[in-house]
Amino acid sequence: MSAPRRALALTLLLLAACQATPVPVPTTPVGEPITVPAGFDVEGHRGNRGNLFPGNTLPAYASALAMGVDTIEADMQISAEGQVFMGHDDDLEHTGCTWAGEGRAPSSKISRLNTAQIGQFDCHTQIDGIQPPPRLDTFLDAFFAAAGPETALNLELKQRSNADADVYLQALIAYDQGCDHCLRGRLILQSFQWSALRYARANYGDAIEFRAAILDKRGKLAEIEEARAYAEIWSPKHPLVTPELLAEVQALDMQAIPWTVNEPARMRELITMGVDGIITDYPDLLLQLIGRAPTP
């Protein structure tokens, strides 16, 4: 990372603050470093959510980038006017953002608010002035200002219909075309709605390069085998991972990157099993565990 980019990331890092709903603090020690294969993927969940950063905010993303994660994991939502914003929940109050405008908020749901109204919500990053959820293009601008040349993006498609997938993909394609295909080789799209990934592959696979990750709460091998037609990554809730299922999935030539793993002891277990990466609220602990001390 160049000096200006590192400076930007660290500046945003220093401006961050506590989040409304703290993530449980890990109780197990990191212990001795463990060796991982080349290409092991350290993913910062919603940025660096565990270390007192409001998730899906610019400071959370910048903090994770500054410490040297391989991938930023983030979520997208769609406003009433069809603009894409970063956010885990449609309801801003669920993630600790509060209305800072005059009178009562017209709604707390991104899907019922326009850009100007969303701009009146404060997500409490303790940066001077109101800090609303960032728009997708603002997030991507900040990402490319601070990210290393190989840092990836893992963006979750949250959708109610294929029309939502159209909005997400068209916004990403527009940005990619405007930056001379800067997303090429970096973009992962994930979803619990596997049909969204199948739709994205079928309708936009020729327009933008991406890998697809199926978010999994069931762990049914037959379903995973079927998804291999359009997805390259199996991303299960971490208790689903067993040595047997992991071997079956990797035999399909799929990567296994479980979520959301915050206890170092469990990180160690999964690495020993042979997972290809881990999504965590505490990327600093994972980096320590694999012998990659967070970048100062």
Coordinates of C-alpha atoms in Angstrom, one line a residue:
M1 CA 0.0 0.0 0.0
S2 CA 1.4 3.4 -0.9
A3 CA 2.1 6.0 1.7
P4 CA -0.9 8.3 0.7
R5 CA -3.3 5.3 0.7
R6 CA -2.0 4.1 4.0
A7 CA -2.3 7.6 5.5
L8 CA -6.0 7.8 4.3
A9 CA -6.8 4.4 5.8
L10 CA -5.1 5.2 9.1
T11 CA -6.8 8.7 9.3
L12 CA -10.2 7.0 9.0
L13 CA -9.1 4.4 11.5
L14 CA -8.4 7.0 14.1
L15 CA -11.7 8.7 13.6
A16 CA -13.8 5.6 14.3
A17 CA -15.8 5.0 17.5
C18 CA -17.9 2.5 19.4
Q19 CA -20.8 0.8 17.8
A20 CA -24.3 0.6 19.2
T21 CA -24.4 -3.2 19.6
P22 CA -21.0 -4.5 20.6
V23 CA -19.8 -7.8 19.2
P24 CA -19.1 -10.4 22.0
V25 CA -15.5 -10.3 23.0
P26 CA -13.5 -13.5 22.3
T27 CA -12.7 -15.5 25.4
T28 CA -9.9 -17.8 24.0
P29 CA -6.3 -16.7 23.6
V30 CA -4.7 -16.5 20.2
G31 CA -1.8 -18.7 21.2
E32 CA 1.1 -19.7 18.9
P33 CA 0.9 -18.8 15.2
I34 CA -0.4 -21.5 12.9
T35 CA 0.8 -22.0 9.3
V36 CA -1.8 -21.5 6.5
P37 CA -1.3 -22.1 2.8
A38 CA -0.7 -19.4 0.3
G39 CA -3.9 -17.7 -0.7
F40 CA -5.6 -18.1 2.7
D41 CA -8.3 -15.4 2.8
V42 CA -8.7 -13.2 5.8
E43 CA -12.0 -11.4 5.5
G44 CA -13.1 -8.5 7.6
H45 CA -16.8 -8.9 8.4
R46 CA -18.5 -5.6 7.7
G47 CA -15.0 -4.1 7.8
N48 CA -13.6 -4.4 11.3
R49 CA -16.8 -4.6 13.3
G50 CA -15.5 -6.4 16.4
N51 CA -13.1 -3.6 17.4
L52 CA -15.6 -0.9 18.3
F53 CA -16.3 0.1 14.8
P54 CA -19.9 0.5 13.5
G55 CA -20.2 -2.2 10.8
N56 CA -20.5 -1.2 7.2
T57 CA -19.1 2.3 7.8
L58 CA -16.1 3.9 6.1
P59 CA -14.1 3.8 9.3
A60 CA -14.8 0.1 9.8
Y61 CA -13.7 -0.6 6.2
A62 CA -10.6 1.6 6.5
S63 CA -9.6 0.0 9.7
A64 CA -9.7 -3.5 8.2
L65 CA -7.8 -2.3 5.1
A66 CA -5.1 -0.6 7.3
M67 CA -4.4 -3.8 9.2
G68 CA -4.0 -5.8 6.0
V69 CA -7.0 -8.0 5.4
D70 CA -7.3 -9.8 2.1
T71 CA -11.0 -9.1 1.6
I72 CA -13.5 -6.6 2.8
E73 CA -16.9 -8.2 3.4
A74 CA -19.8 -5.8 3.2
D75 CA -23.6 -5.6 2.6
M76 CA -25.7 -3.6 0.2
Q77 CA -29.2 -2.2 0.4
I78 CA -31.5 -0.3 -2.0
S79 CA -33.1 3.1 -1.3
A80 CA -36.6 4.1 -2.3
E81 CA -35.2 5.8 -5.5
G82 CA -33.1 2.8 -6.5
Q83 CA -29.7 3.9 -5.2
V84 CA -27.4 1.4 -3.6
F85 CA -26.2 2.0 -0.1
M86 CA -23.9 0.0 2.2
G87 CA -25.8 -1.5 5.2
H88 CA -26.4 -4.9 6.8
D89 CA -30.1 -4.2 7.6
D90 CA -32.8 -2.3 5.7
D91 CA -33.7 -0.8 9.1
L92 CA -31.1 1.8 10.0
E93 CA -32.1 1.7 13.7
H94 CA -31.1 -2.0 13.9
T95 CA -27.5 -1.0 13.2
G96 CA -27.4 1.9 15.6
C97 CA -28.0 4.8 13.2
T98 CA -30.3 7.5 14.5
W99 CA -32.2 10.3 12.8
A100 CA -30.4 13.7 13.0
G101 CA -32.8 15.7 10.8
E102 CA -35.7 18.0 11.9
G103 CA -38.8 16.5 13.3
R104 CA -39.5 12.8 13.1
A105 CA -37.8 10.5 10.6
P106 CA -40.2 9.6 7.7
S107 CA -39.0 6.0 8.2
S108 CA -35.9 4.2 9.4
K109 CA -35.9 1.8 6.5
I110 CA -33.5 2.5 3.6
S111 CA -36.0 1.0 1.2
R112 CA -38.5 3.7 2.1
L113 CA -36.0 6.7 2.1
N114 CA -34.5 8.7 -0.6
T115 CA -30.8 9.8 -0.7
A116 CA -31.4 13.1 1.0
Q117 CA -33.3 11.5 3.9
I118 CA -30.7 8.8 4.3
G119 CA -28.2 11.6 4.5
Q120 CA -29.9 12.8 7.7
F121 CA -29.1 9.6 9.6
D122 CA -26.0 9.5 11.8
C123 CA -24.2 6.2 12.2
H124 CA -22.1 7.5 15.1
T125 CA -18.6 7.1 13.8
Q126 CA -17.6 10.2 15.8
I127 CA -16.3 11.9 12.7
D128 CA -17.2 15.6 12.7
G129 CA -20.7 16.1 11.4
I130 CA -23.4 13.6 10.5
Q131 CA -22.1 10.4 9.1
P132 CA -24.8 8.5 7.1
P133 CA -24.5 5.1 5.6
P134 CA -22.2 5.4 2.5
R135 CA -23.5 5.0 -1.0
L136 CA -21.9 2.2 -3.0
D137 CA -19.9 4.5 -5.2
T138 CA -18.6 6.4 -2.1
F139 CA -17.6 3.2 -0.5
L140 CA -15.8 2.0 -3.7
D141 CA -14.0 5.3 -4.0
A142 CA -12.7 4.9 -0.4
F143 CA -11.8 1.3 -1.0
F144 CA -9.7 2.0 -4.0
A145 CA -8.0 4.9 -2.3
A146 CA -6.8 2.7 0.5
A147 CA -6.8 -1.0 -0.7
G148 CA -3.7 -2.9 -1.8
P149 CA -3.5 -4.1 -5.4
E150 CA -4.9 -7.5 -4.7
T151 CA -7.4 -6.7 -1.9
A152 CA -10.8 -8.2 -2.8
L153 CA -14.5 -7.2 -2.1
N154 CA -17.1 -9.6 -1.0
L155 CA -20.5 -7.9 -1.4
E156 CA -23.8 -9.5 -0.2
L157 CA -26.8 -9.3 -2.4
K158 CA -29.9 -8.8 -0.2
Q159 CA -32.9 -9.0 -2.4
R160 CA -36.6 -9.4 -2.5
S161 CA -36.8 -10.0 -6.3
N162 CA -34.7 -10.3 -9.4
A163 CA -35.3 -6.6 -9.9
D164 CA -33.1 -6.0 -6.8
A165 CA -30.3 -8.0 -8.3
D166 CA -30.6 -5.9 -11.5
V167 CA -30.1 -2.7 -9.4
Y168 CA -27.0 -4.1 -7.6
L169 CA -25.4 -5.5 -10.7
Q170 CA -26.1 -2.5 -12.9
A171 CA -24.6 -0.2 -10.3
L172 CA -21.5 -2.3 -10.0
I173 CA -21.2 -2.6 -13.8
A174 CA -21.5 1.2 -14.2
Y175 CA -18.8 1.8 -11.6
D176 CA -16.6 -0.9 -13.2
Q177 CA -16.9 0.6 -16.6
G178 CA -16.1 4.1 -15.3
C179 CA -12.9 2.9 -13.6
D180 CA -11.5 0.9 -16.5
H181 CA -12.6 -2.4 -15.0
C182 CA -11.0 -1.8 -11.6
L183 CA -13.3 -4.5 -10.1
R184 CA -11.8 -7.2 -12.3
G185 CA -10.3 -10.0 -10.3
R186 CA -11.5 -8.4 -7.0
L187 CA -15.2 -8.9 -6.9
I188 CA -17.1 -11.6 -5.0
L189 CA -20.9 -11.6 -4.8
Q190 CA -22.5 -13.6 -2.0
S191 CA -26.0 -14.3 -1.0
F192 CA -28.3 -16.5 1.2
Q193 CA -30.7 -16.4 -1.8
W194 CA -28.8 -18.7 -4.1
S195 CA -31.2 -18.0 -6.8
A196 CA -29.9 -14.4 -6.8
L197 CA -26.4 -15.7 -7.7
R198 CA -27.8 -18.0 -10.3
Y199 CA -29.7 -15.0 -11.8
A200 CA -26.6 -12.8 -11.7
R201 CA -24.4 -15.4 -13.4
A202 CA -27.0 -16.0 -16.1
N203 CA -27.8 -12.4 -16.8
Y204 CA -24.6 -10.4 -16.0
G205 CA -21.8 -13.0 -16.2
D206 CA -20.6 -11.6 -19.5
A207 CA -20.8 -7.9 -18.4
I208 CA -18.8 -8.1 -15.1
E209 CA -16.3 -10.5 -13.8
F210 CA -17.1 -12.0 -10.3
R211 CA -16.9 -15.0 -8.2
A212 CA -20.0 -16.2 -6.4
A213 CA -20.3 -17.4 -2.8
I214 CA -23.3 -19.3 -1.5
L215 CA -24.0 -18.4 2.1
D216 CA -25.2 -21.5 3.8
K217 CA -27.1 -22.3 7.0
R218 CA -28.0 -25.9 6.1
G219 CA -24.9 -27.8 5.0
K220 CA -26.7 -30.1 2.6
L221 CA -24.1 -31.6 0.1
A222 CA -26.7 -32.2 -2.6
E223 CA -27.7 -28.5 -2.6
I224 CA -24.0 -27.4 -2.6
E225 CA -23.3 -29.8 -5.6
E226 CA -26.2 -28.2 -7.5
A227 CA -24.9 -24.7 -6.7
R228 CA -21.5 -25.5 -8.1
A229 CA -22.9 -24.7 -11.6
Y230 CA -22.8 -21.0 -10.8
A231 CA -20.8 -20.6 -7.6
E232 CA -17.1 -21.0 -6.7
I233 CA -17.2 -20.5 -2.9
W234 CA -19.1 -22.3 -0.2
S235 CA -19.5 -19.9 2.8
P236 CA -21.3 -21.7 5.6
K237 CA -22.1 -20.8 9.1
H238 CA -19.0 -22.1 10.8
P239 CA -20.6 -24.8 13.1
L240 CA -21.6 -26.6 9.9
V241 CA -18.0 -27.3 8.9
T242 CA -16.8 -30.8 9.6
P243 CA -13.7 -32.5 8.1
E244 CA -16.0 -34.8 6.1
L245 CA -18.2 -32.1 4.6
L246 CA -15.2 -29.9 4.0
A247 CA -13.5 -32.6 2.0
E248 CA -16.6 -33.2 -0.1
V249 CA -17.0 -29.6 -0.9
Q250 CA -13.4 -29.0 -1.8
A251 CA -13.6 -32.1 -4.0
L252 CA -16.1 -30.1 -6.1
D253 CA -13.3 -27.5 -6.7
M254 CA -15.0 -25.0 -4.4
Q255 CA -13.3 -22.9 -1.8
A256 CA -14.7 -23.1 1.8
I257 CA -14.8 -19.8 3.7
P258 CA -17.0 -20.0 6.8
W259 CA -18.6 -17.1 8.8
T260 CA -18.6 -15.5 11.3
V261 CA -15.7 -16.9 13.4
N262 CA -14.6 -14.7 16.3
E263 CA -13.0 -17.2 18.8
P264 CA -9.3 -17.8 18.1
A265 CA -9.7 -21.4 19.3
R266 CA -12.4 -22.0 16.6
M267 CA -10.3 -20.2 14.0
R268 CA -7.5 -22.7 14.8
E269 CA -9.8 -25.7 14.5
L270 CA -11.1 -24.6 11.1
I271 CA -7.6 -23.8 9.8
T272 CA -6.4 -27.3 11.0
M273 CA -9.4 -28.8 9.1
G274 CA -8.2 -27.0 5.9
V275 CA -10.6 -24.2 5.2
D276 CA -9.6 -21.7 2.5
G277 CA -10.3 -18.6 4.5
I278 CA -12.3 -17.2 7.4
I279 CA -14.8 -14.3 7.8
T280 CA -14.4 -12.6 11.2
D281 CA -15.4 -9.5 13.2
Y282 CA -11.9 -9.6 14.6
P283 CA -9.5 -9.7 11.6
D284 CA -6.7 -8.5 13.9
L285 CA -6.9 -11.7 15.9
L286 CA -7.0 -13.9 12.8
L287 CA -4.0 -12.1 11.4
Q288 CA -2.1 -12.7 14.6
L289 CA -3.0 -16.4 14.6
I290 CA -1.6 -17.0 11.1
G291 CA 1.5 -15.0 11.8
R292 CA 0.6 -11.9 9.9
A293 CA 0.8 -9.2 12.5
P294 CA -1.7 -6.4 11.6
T295 CA 0.0 -3.7 9.7
P296 CA 0.9 -0.8 12.1

